[in-house]
PDB file of C-alpha atoms in Angstrom:
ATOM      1  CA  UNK A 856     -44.879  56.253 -30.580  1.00  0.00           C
ATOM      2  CA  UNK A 857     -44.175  52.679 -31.371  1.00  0.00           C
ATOM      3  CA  UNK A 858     -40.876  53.620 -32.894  1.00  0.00           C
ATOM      4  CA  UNK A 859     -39.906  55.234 -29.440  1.00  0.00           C
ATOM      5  CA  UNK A 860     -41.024  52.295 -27.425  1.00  0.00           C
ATOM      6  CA  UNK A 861     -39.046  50.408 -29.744  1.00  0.00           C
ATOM      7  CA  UNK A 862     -35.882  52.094 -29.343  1.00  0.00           C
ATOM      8  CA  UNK A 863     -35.849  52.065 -25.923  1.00  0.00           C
ATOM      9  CA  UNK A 864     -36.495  47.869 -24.716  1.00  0.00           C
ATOM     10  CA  UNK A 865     -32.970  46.481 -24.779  1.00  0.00           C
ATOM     11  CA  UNK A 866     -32.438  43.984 -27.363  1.00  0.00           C
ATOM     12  CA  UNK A 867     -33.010  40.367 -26.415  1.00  0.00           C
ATOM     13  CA  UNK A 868     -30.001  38.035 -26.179  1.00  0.00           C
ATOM     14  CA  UNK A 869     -30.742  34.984 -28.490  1.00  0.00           C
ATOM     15  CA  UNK A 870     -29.796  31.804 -26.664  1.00  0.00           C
ATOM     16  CA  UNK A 871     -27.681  29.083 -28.544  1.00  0.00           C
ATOM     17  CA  UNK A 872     -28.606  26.333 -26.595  1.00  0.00           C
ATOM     18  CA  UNK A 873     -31.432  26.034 -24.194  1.00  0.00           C
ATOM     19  CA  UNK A 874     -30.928  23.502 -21.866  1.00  0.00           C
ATOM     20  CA  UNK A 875     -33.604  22.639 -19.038  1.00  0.00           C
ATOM     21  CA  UNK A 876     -32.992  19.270 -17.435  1.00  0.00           C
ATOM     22  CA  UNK A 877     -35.061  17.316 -15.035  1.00  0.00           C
ATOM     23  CA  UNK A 878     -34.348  17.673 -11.508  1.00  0.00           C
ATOM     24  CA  UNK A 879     -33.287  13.289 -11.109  1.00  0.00           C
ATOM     25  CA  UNK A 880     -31.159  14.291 -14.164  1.00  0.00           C
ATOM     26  CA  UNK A 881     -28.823  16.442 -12.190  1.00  0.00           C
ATOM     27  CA  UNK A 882     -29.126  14.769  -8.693  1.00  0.00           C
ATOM     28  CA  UNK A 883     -28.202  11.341 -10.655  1.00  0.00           C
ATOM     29  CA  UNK A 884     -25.471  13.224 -12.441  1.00  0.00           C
ATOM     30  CA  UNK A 885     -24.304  14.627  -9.107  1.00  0.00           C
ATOM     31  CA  UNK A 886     -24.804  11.356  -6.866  1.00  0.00           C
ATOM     32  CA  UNK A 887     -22.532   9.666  -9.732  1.00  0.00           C
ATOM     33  CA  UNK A 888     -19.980  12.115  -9.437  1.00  0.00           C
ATOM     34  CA  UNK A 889     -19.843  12.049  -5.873  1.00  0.00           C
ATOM     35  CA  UNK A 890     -19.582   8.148  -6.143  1.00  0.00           C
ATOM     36  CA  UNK A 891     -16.784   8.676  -8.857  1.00  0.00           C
ATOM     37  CA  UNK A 892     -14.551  10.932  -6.669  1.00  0.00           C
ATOM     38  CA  UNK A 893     -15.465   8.350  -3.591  1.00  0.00           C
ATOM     39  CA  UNK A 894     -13.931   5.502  -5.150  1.00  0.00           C
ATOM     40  CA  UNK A 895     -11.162   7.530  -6.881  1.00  0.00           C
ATOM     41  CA  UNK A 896     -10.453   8.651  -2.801  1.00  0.00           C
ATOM     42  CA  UNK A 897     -10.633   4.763  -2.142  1.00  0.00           C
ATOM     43  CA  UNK A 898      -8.212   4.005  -4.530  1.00  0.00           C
ATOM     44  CA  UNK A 899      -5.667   6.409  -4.280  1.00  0.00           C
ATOM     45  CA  UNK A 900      -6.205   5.445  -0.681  1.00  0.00           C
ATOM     46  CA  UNK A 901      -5.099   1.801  -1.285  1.00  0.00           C
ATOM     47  CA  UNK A 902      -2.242   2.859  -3.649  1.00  0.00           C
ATOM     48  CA  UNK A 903      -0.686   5.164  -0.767  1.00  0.00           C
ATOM     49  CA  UNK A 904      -0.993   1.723   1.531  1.00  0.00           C
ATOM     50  CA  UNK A 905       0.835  -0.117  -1.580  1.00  0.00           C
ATOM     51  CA  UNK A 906       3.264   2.654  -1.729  1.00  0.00           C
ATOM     52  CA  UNK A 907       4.140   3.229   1.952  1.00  0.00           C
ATOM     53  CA  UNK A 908       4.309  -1.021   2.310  1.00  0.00           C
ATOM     54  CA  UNK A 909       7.115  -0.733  -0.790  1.00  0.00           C
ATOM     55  CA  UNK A 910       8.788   1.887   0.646  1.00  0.00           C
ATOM     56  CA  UNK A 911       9.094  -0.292   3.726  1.00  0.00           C
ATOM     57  CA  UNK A 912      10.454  -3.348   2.132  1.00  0.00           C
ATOM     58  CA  UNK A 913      12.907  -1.407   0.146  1.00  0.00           C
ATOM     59  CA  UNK A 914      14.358   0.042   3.346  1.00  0.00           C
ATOM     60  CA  UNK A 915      14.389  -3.239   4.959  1.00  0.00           C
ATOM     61  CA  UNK A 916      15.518  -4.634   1.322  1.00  0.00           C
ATOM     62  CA  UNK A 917      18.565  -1.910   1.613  1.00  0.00           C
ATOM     63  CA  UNK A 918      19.553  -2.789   5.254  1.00  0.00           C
ATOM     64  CA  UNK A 919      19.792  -6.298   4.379  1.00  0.00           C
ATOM     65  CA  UNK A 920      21.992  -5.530   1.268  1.00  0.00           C
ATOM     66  CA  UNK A 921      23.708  -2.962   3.780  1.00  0.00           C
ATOM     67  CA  UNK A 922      24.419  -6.162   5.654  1.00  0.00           C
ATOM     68  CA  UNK A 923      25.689  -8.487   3.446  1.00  0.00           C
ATOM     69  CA  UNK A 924      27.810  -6.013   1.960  1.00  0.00           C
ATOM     70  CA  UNK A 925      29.328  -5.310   5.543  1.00  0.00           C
ATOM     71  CA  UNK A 926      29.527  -9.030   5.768  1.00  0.00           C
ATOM     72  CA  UNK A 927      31.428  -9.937   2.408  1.00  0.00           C
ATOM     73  CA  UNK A 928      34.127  -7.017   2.948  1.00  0.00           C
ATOM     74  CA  UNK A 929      34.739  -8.653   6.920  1.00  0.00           C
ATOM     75  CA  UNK A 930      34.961 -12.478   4.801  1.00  0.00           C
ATOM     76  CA  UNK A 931      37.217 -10.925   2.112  1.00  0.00           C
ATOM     77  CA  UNK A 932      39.724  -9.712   4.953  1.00  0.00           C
ATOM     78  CA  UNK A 933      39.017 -13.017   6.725  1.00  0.00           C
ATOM     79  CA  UNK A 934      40.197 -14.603   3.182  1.00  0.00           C
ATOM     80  CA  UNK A 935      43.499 -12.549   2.621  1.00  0.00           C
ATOM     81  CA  UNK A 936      44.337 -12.904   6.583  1.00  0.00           C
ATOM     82  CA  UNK A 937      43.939 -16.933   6.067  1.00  0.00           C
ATOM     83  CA  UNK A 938      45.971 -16.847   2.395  1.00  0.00           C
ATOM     84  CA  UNK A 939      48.842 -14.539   4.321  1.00  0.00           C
ATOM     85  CA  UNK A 940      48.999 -17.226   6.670  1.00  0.00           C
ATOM     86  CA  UNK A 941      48.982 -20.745   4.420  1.00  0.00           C
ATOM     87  CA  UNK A 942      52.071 -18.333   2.522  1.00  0.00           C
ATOM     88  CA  UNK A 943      53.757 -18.106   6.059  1.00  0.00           C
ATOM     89  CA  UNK A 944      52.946 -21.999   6.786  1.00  0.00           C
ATOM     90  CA  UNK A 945      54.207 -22.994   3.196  1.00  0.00           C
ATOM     91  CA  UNK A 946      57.356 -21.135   3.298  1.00  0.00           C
ATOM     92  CA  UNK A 947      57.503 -22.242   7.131  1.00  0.00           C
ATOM     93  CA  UNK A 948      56.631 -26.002   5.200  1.00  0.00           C
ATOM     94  CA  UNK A 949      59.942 -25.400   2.796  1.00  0.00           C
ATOM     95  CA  UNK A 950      62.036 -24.329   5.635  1.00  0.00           C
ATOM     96  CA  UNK A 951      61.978 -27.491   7.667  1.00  0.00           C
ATOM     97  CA  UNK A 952      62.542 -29.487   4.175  1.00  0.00           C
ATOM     98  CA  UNK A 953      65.482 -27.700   3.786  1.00  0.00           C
ATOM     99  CA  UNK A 954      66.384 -28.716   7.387  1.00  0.00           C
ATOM    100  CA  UNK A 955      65.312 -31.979   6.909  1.00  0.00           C
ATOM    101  CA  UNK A 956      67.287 -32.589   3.798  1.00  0.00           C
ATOM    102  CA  UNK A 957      70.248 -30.991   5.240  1.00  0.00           C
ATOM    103  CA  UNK A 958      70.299 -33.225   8.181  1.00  0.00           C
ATOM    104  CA  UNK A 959      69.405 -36.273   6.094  1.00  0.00           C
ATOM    105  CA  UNK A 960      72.351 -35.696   4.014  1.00  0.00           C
ATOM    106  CA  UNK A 961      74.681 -34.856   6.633  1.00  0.00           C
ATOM    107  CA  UNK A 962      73.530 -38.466   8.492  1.00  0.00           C
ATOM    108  CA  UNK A 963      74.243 -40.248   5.121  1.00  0.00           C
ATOM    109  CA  UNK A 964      77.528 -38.436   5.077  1.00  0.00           C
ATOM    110  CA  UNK A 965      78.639 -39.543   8.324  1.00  0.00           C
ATOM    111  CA  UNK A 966      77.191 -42.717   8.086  1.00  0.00           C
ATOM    112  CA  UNK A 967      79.299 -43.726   5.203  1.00  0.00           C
ATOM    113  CA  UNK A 968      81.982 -42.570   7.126  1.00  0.00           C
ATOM    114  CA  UNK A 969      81.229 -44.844  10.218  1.00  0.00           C
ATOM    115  CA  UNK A 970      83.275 -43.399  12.360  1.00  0.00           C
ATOM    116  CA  UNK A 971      80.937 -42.140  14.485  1.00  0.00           C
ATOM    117  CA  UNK A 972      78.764 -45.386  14.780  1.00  0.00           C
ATOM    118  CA  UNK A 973      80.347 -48.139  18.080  1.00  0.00           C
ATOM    119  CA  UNK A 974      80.877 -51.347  17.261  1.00  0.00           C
TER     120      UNK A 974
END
């Protein structure tokens, strides 16, 4: 009979590790957790602050460089506008020389004629 009793009770599962902890064990272990992920929510918190005040100052950062770019290409066509016109004066600048010199020598021509001069 005890052979048949024996064959029949399921075999009993031997346990590796028994672990039985205290009940302030696990709510300390659980309160620290929660405090973990509370100031892992705080800080990710702050960095998406940090993040979205970057992201503003870049796109202000870009409008300004926007800006100046606009800027330097209206000054560079300011510049070639003002050198077209100092070529126009100078050449303008040569052209009454000419005139000048022309009419200088033709006084000292006549004038060593005296002709043309009363008396």
């Amino acid at each position: 009979m005890t052979d048949t009793v024996m064959q029949t009770e399921p075999a009993k599962v031997q346990k590796i590790i028994e672990l039985k902890l205290p009940l302030t064990y696990l709510i300390t272990a659980v309160v620290t957790l929660l405090f973990a992920l509370g100031g892992l929510y705080v800080k990710f918190d702050t960095l998406s602050q940090t993040v979205t005040r970057l992201d503003t100052k870049t796109d202000q950062r870009d409008d300004r460089i926007q800006v100046l770019l606009q800027t330097s290409v209206e000054i560079k066509s300011q510049i070639s506008a003002q050198d077209q016109r100092m070529l126009r004066a100078e050449s303008d600048v040569k052209e009454i020389r000419a005139d000048f010199n022309s009419l200088r020598n033709e006084v000292n021509r006549l004038s060593s004629n005296q002709r043309w001069m009363p008396k």
